[in-house]
Coordinates of C-alpha atoms in Angstrom, one line a residue:
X191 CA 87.0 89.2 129.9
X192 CA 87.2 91.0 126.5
X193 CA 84.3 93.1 125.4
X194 CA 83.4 94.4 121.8
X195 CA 83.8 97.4 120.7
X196 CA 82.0 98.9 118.2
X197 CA 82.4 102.1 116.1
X198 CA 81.0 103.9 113.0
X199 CA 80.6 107.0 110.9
X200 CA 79.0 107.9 107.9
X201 CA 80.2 110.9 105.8
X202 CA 79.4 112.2 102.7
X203 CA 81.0 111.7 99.1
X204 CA 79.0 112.7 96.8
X205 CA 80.1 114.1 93.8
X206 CA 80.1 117.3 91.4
X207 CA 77.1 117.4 89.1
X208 CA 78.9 116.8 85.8
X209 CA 80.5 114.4 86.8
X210 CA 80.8 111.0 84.7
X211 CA 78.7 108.4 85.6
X212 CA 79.7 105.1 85.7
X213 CA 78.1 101.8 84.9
X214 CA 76.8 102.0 81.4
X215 CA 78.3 104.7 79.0
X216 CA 81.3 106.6 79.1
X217 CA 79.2 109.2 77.9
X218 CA 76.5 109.3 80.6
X219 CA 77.2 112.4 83.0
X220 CA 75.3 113.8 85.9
X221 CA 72.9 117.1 86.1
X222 CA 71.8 117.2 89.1
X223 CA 71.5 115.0 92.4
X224 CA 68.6 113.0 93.8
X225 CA 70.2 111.8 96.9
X226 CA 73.4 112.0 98.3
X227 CA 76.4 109.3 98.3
X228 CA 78.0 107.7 101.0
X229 CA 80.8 106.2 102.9
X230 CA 80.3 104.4 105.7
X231 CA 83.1 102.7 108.1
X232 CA 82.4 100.3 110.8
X233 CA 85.4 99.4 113.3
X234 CA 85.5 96.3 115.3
X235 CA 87.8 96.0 118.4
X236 CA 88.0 92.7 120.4
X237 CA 90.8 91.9 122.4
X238 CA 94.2 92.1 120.3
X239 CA 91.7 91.9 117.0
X240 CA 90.9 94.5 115.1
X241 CA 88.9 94.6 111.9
X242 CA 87.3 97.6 110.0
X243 CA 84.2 96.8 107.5
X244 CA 83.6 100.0 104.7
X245 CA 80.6 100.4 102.3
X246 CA 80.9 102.7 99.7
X247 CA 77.9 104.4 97.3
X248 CA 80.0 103.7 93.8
X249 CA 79.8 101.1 91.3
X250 CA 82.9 99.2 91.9
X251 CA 86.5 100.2 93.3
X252 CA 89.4 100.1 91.2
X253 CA 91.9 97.3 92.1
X254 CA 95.1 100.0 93.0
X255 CA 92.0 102.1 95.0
X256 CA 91.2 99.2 97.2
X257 CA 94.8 98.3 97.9
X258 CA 95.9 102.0 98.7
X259 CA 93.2 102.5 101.3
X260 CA 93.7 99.2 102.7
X261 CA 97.8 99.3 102.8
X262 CA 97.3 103.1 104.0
X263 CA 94.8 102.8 107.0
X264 CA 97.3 100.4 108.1
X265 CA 99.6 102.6 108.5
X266 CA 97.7 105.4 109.8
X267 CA 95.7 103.1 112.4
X268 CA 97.4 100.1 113.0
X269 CA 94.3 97.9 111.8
X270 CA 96.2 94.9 109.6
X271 CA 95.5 95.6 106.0
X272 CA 94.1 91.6 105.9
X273 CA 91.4 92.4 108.5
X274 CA 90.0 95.1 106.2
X275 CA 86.7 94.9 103.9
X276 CA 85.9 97.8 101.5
X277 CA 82.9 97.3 99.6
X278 CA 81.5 99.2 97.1
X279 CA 77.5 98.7 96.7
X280 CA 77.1 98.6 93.0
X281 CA 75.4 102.2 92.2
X282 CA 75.3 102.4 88.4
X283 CA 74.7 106.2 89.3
X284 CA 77.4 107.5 91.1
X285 CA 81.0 108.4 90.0
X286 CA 84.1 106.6 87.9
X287 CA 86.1 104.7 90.4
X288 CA 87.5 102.2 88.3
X289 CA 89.9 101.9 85.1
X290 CA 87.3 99.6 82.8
X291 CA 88.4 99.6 79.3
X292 CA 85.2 100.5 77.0
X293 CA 83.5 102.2 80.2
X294 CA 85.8 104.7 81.0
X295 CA 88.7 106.0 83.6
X296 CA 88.7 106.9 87.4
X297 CA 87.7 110.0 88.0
X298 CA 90.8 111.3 89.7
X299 CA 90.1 114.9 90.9
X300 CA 86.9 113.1 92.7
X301 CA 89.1 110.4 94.2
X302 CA 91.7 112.7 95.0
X303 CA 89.4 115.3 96.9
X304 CA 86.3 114.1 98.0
X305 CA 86.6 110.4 97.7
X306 CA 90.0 109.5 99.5
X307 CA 89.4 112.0 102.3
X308 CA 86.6 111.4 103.1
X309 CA 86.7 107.8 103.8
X310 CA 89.8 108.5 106.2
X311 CA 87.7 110.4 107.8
X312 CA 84.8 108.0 108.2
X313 CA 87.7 105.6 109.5
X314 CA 89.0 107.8 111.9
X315 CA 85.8 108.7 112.9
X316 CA 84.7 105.0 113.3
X317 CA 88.2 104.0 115.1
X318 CA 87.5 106.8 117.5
X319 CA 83.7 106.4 118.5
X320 CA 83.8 102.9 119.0
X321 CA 82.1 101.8 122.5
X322 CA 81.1 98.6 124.0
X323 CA 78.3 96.5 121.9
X324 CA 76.0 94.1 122.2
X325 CA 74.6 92.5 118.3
X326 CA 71.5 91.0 117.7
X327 CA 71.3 89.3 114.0
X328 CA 67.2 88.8 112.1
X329 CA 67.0 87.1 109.0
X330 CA 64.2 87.0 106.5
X331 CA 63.4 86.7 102.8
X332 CA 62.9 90.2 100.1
X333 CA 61.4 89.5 96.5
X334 CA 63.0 92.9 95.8
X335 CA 66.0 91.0 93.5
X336 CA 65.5 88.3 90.7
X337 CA 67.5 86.6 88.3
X338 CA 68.2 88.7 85.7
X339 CA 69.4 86.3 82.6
X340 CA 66.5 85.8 80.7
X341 CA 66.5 83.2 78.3
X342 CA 65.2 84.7 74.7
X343 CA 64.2 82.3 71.9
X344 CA 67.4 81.3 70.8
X345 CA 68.3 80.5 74.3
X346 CA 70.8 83.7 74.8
X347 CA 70.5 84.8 77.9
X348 CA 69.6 88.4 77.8
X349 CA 69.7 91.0 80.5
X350 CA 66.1 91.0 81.8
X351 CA 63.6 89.2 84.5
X352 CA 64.2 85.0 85.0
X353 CA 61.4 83.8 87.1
X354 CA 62.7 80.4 87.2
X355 CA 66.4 81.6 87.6
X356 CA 68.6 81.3 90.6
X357 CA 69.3 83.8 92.8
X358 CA 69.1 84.5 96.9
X359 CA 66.2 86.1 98.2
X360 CA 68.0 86.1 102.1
X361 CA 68.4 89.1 103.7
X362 CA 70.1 89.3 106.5
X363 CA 70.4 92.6 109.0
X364 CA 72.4 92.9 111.8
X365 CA 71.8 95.5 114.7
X366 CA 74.6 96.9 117.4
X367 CA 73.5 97.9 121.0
X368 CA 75.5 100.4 123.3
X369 CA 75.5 99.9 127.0
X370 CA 72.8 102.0 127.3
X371 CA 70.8 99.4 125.2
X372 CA 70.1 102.4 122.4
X373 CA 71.0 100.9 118.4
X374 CA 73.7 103.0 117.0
X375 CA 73.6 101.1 114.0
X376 CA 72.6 98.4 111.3
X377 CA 74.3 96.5 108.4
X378 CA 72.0 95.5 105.8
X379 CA 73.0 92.7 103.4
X380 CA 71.4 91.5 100.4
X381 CA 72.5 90.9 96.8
X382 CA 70.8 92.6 94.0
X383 CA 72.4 95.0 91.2
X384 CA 72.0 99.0 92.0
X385 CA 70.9 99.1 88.1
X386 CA 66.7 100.4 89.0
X387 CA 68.1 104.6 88.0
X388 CA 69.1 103.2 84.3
X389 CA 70.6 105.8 82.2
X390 CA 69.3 108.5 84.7
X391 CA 71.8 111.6 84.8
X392 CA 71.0 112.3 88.8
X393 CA 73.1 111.2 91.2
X394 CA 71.8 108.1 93.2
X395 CA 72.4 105.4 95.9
X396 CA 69.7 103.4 93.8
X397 CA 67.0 101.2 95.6
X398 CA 69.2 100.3 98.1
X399 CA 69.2 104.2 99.0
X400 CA 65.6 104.5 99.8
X401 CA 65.9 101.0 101.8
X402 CA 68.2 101.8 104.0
X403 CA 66.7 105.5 105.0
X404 CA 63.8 103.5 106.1
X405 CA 65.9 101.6 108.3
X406 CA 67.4 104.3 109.9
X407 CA 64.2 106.4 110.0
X408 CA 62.6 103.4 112.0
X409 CA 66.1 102.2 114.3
X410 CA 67.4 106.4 114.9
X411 CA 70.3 104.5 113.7
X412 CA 72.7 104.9 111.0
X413 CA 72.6 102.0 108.7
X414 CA 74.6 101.1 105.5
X415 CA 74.2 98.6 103.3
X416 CA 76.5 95.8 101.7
X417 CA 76.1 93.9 98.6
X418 CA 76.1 90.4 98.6
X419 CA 76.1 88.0 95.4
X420 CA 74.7 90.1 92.6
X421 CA 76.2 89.1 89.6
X422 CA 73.3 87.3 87.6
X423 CA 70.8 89.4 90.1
X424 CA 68.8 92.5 89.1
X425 CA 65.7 94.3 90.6
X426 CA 62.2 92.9 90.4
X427 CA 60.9 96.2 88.6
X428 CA 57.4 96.1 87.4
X429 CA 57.9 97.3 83.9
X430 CA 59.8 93.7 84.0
X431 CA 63.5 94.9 83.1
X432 CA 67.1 95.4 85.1
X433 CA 66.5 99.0 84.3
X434 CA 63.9 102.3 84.4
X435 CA 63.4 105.7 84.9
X436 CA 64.9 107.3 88.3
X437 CA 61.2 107.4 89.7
X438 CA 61.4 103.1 90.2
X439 CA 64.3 103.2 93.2
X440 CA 61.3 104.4 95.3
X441 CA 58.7 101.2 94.0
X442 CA 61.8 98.4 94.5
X443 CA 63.5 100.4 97.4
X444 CA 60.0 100.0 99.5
X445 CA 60.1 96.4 99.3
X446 CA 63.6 96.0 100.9
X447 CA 62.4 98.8 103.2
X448 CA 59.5 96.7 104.3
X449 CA 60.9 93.7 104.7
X450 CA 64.1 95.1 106.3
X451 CA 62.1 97.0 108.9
X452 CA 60.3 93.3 109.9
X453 CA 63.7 92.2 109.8
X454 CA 64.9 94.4 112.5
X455 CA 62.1 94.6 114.4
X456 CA 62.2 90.7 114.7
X457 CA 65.3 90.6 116.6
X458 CA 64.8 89.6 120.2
X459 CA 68.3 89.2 121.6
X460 CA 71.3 91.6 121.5
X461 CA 74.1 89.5 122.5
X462 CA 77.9 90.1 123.8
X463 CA 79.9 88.1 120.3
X464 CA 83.0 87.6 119.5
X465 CA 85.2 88.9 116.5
X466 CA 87.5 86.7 114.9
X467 CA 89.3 87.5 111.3
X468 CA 91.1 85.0 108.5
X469 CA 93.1 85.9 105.8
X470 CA 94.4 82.8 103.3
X471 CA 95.9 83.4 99.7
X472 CA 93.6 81.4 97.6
X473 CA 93.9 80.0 94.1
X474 CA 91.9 79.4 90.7
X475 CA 93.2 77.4 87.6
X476 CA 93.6 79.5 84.2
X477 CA 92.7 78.0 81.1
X478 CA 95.0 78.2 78.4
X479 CA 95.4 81.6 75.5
X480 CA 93.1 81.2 72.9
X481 CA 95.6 80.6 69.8
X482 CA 97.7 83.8 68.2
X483 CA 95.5 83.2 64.7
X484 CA 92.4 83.8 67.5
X485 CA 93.6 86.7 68.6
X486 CA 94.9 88.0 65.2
X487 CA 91.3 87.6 63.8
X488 CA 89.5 89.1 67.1
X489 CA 92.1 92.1 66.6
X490 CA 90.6 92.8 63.1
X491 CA 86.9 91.9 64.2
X492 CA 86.8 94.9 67.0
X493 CA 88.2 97.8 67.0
X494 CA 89.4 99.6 70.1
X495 CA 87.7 102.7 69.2
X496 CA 84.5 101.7 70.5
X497 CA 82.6 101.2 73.9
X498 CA 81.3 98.9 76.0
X499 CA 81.6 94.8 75.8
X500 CA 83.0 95.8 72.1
X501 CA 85.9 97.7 73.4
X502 CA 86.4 95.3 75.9
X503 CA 86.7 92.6 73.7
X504 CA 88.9 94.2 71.4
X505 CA 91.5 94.9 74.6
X506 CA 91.2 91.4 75.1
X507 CA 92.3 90.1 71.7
X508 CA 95.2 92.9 71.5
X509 CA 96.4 91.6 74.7
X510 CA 96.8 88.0 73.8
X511 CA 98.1 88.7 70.6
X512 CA 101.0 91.3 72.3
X513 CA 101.2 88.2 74.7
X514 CA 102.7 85.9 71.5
X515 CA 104.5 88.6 70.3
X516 CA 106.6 89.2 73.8
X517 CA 107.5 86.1 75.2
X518 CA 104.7 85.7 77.9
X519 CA 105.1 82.4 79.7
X520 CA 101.4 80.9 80.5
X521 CA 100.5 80.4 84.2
X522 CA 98.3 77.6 86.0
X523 CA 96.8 79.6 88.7
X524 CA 95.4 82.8 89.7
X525 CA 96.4 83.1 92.9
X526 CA 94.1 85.8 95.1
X527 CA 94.2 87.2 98.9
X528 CA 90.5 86.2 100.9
X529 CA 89.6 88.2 103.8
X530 CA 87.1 87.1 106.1
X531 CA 85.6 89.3 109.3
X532 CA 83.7 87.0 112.1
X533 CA 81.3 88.9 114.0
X534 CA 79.4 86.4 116.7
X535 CA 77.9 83.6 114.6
X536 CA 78.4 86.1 110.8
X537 CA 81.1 85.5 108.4
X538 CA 81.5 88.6 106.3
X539 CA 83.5 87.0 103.4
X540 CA 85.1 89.2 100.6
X541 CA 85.2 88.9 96.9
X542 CA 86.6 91.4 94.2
X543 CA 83.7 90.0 91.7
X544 CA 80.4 90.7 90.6
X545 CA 79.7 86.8 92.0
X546 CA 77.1 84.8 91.3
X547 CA 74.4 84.0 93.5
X548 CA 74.8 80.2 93.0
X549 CA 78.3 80.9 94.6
X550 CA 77.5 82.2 97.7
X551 CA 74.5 79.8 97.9
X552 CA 76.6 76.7 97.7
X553 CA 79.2 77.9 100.1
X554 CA 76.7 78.7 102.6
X555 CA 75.2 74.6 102.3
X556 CA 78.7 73.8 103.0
X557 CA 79.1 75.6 106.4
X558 CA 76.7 74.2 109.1
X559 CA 77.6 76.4 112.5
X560 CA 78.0 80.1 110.7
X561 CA 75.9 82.6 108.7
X562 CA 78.1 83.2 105.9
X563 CA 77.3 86.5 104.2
X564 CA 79.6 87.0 100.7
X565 CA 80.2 90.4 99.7
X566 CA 80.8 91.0 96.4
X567 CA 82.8 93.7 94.6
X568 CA 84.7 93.8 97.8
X569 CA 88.8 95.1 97.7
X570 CA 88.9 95.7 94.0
X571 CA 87.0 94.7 91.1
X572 CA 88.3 91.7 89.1
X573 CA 84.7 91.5 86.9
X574 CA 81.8 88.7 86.9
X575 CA 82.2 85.1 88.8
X576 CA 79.5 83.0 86.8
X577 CA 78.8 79.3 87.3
X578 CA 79.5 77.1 84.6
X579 CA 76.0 76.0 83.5
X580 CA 75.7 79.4 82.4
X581 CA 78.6 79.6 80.2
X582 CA 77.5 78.2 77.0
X583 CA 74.3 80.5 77.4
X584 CA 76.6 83.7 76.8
X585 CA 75.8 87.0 77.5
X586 CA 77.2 90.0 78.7
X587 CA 78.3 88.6 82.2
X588 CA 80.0 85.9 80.3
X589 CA 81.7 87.9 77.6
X590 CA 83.0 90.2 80.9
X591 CA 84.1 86.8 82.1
X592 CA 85.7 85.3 79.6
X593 CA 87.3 88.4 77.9
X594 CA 88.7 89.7 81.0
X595 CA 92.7 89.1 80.8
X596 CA 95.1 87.3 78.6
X597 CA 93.6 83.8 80.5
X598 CA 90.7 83.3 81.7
X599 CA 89.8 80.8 84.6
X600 CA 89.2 77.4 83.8
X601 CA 84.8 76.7 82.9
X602 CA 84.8 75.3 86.3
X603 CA 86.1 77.9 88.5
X604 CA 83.0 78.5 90.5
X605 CA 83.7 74.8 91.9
X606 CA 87.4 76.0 93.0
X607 CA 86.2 79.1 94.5
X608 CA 83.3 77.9 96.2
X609 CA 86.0 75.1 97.9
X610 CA 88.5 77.7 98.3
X611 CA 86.3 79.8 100.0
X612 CA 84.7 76.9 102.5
X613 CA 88.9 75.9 103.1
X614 CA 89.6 79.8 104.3
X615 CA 86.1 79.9 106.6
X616 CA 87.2 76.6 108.3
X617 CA 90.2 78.1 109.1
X618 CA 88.4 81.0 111.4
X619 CA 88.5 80.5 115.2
X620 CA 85.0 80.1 116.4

């Protein structure tokens, strides 16, 4: 009979204070820390399957990060790259991880000597504690995220607080049980951004920081956290923005602390599971360039030395204009690897975007006998996922949408993702 088997390890990556720190500014850089960053790798063994989940306190992982760790801890530990999930939970005050024209560059002696070591380590580490596990799974509801497109007078959507907005208030832990019936760990899942610390210069794991050191203060377990949808999702902060002073992780932290602790402590059964994985390449139809006299005028509307959403969109245009100018040949789809990790009756399912909470909400009406949890900014960062109601309300999250590559997808590409991503779940052994 095959038996889980369960490992993890936490280690610490935080970085240097003065380091650049990512999320709104290339500017912004650290002076000091508030509380310390983390990696944290969970390994699963069952049978001939294995499958290794990692959560990571940055922003968002650079596309050729994601695929280096993934293609190397394949070769190091014989897990298959497709079975691997590396998350990063959305910090906006940790290091640069990512290339992000207009935001700024990875931060390559931090990668290089704190980053990528110690996340092999946490692997290793994981890969060699593992032990046999039971996993009990509680479900509830947190009012610690909200929409965070608010609709001004002209009917822009804004970054701020959307009472009647969509967004997911599930959250969702999941415990593991040794033989000796002690919790070693907890996953916590929930999608909200990590945007409470603002334009704070101390280092922070945000909100979701103080949430899960309650867990693990209550279970005398080590618990990490994973993002789910966040893209249109910010934190319910009483001064009734996406953003504050450093001092509000603690007020929005305390609510996912509270209700993840009644979470956990409503879980009755710890139950022998099973682990199945799915990998399937999935694809998304472009739209067509904008026209070269577009792109010519965009070029000479934004200039590329600037920041932000005006450097971005000033990329953009040079792109498609080079893209005239050198013979590129338009394509009808992106095409895109989806990973999927079964644990029992959860479906951990990967996405390199900032997705949508609509998304994930629709995918999960479509599958009956699973608990599908999306993660996004999962191996790599390919920007926001929006739905297309929201498109002709604008925005940042649009403009990061839309401006992203010399195509963008097609207005209704939530619709082929979300039945892309049911097609790849049916396809898991149960």
């Amino acid at each position: 009979m095959k038996t889980l088997l369960v490992g993890v390890s936490r280690k610490d990556i935080t970085p240097e204070v003065g380091c650049q720190l990512f999320g709104y500014r290339p500017d912004l850089y650290s002076d000091g820390v508030n509380d310390n960053l983390t990696a944290t790798a969970f390994a699963f063994y069952y049978g001939e399957v294995k499958a290794l989940m990692v959560t990571v306190s940055v922003c968002l992982l650079d596309n050729e990060i994601a695929s280096f760790f993934k293609d190397e801890i394949e070769k190091r530990y014989n897990i298959p790259k497709e079975n691997i999930l590396i998350s990063a939970t959305h910090t906006h005050t940790g290091p640069s991880t990512i290339n992000m024209p207009g935001w700024g560059d990875i931060d390559r002696v931090y990668y290089e000597n704190i980053l990528k070591p110690q996340i092999f380590s946490a692997v290793e580490e994981a890969i060699n504690n593992r032990q046999e596990t039971t996993v009990g799974v509680g479900f509830g509801k947190s009012k610690l995220g909200i929409n965070r497109r608010h609709l001004n007078y002209l009917n822009y959507a804004d970054l701020g607080q959307s009472e009647w907005g969509v967004y997911n208030p599930k959250m969702t832990v999941i415990s593991f049980k040794n033989k000796e019936n002690k919790v070693f760990a907890n996953i916590i899942h929930y999608g909200c951004h990590g945007t409470v610390a603002g334009l704070s210069t101390k280092i922070s794991r945000d909100w979701a920081g103080v949430m899960t050191d309650a867990l693990e203060s209550e279970s005398g377990a080590i618990t990490a956290f994973f993002n789910g949808p966040e893209g249109d999702v910010g934190p319910r902060i009483s001064t009734g923005g996406t953003t504050a002073e450093l001092s509000y992780i603690y007020e929005v932290g305390n609510i996912g602390a509270k209700d993840a602790i009644k979470i956990y402590n409503s879980i009755e059964e710890y139950n022998e599971v099973s682990v199945s994985t799915v990998s399937r390449d999935i694809k998304i139809p472009y739209a067509k360039r904008i026209s070269y006299e577009e792109a010519k005028k965009g070029c000479e509307e934004f200039s590329l030395n600037t920041i932000n959403c005006d450097k971005q969109m000033a990329v953009y245009y040079n792109k498609v204009r080079e893209s005239y100018e050198n013979d590129y040949v338009e394509k009808d789809v992106f095409q895109l690897e989806q990973n999927i990790i079964r644990i029992g009756n959860v479906a951990f399912v990967g996405f390199p975007y900032e997705l949508f909470s609509e998304i994930g909400l629709r995918v999960n009406e479509h599958i009956k006998d699973l608990h599908i949890l999306s993660l996004s900014n999962t191996n790599g960062s390919l920007g926001y996922f929006p739905t297309q109601d929201q498109l002709c309300r604008g925005g940042y999250e649009i403009k990061m949408f839309k401006y992203n590559d010399v195509q963008s997808l097609t207005d209704d590409a939530d619709f082929h993702l979300m039945r892309e991503t049911i097609e790849t779940i049916n396809k898991l052994e149960r």
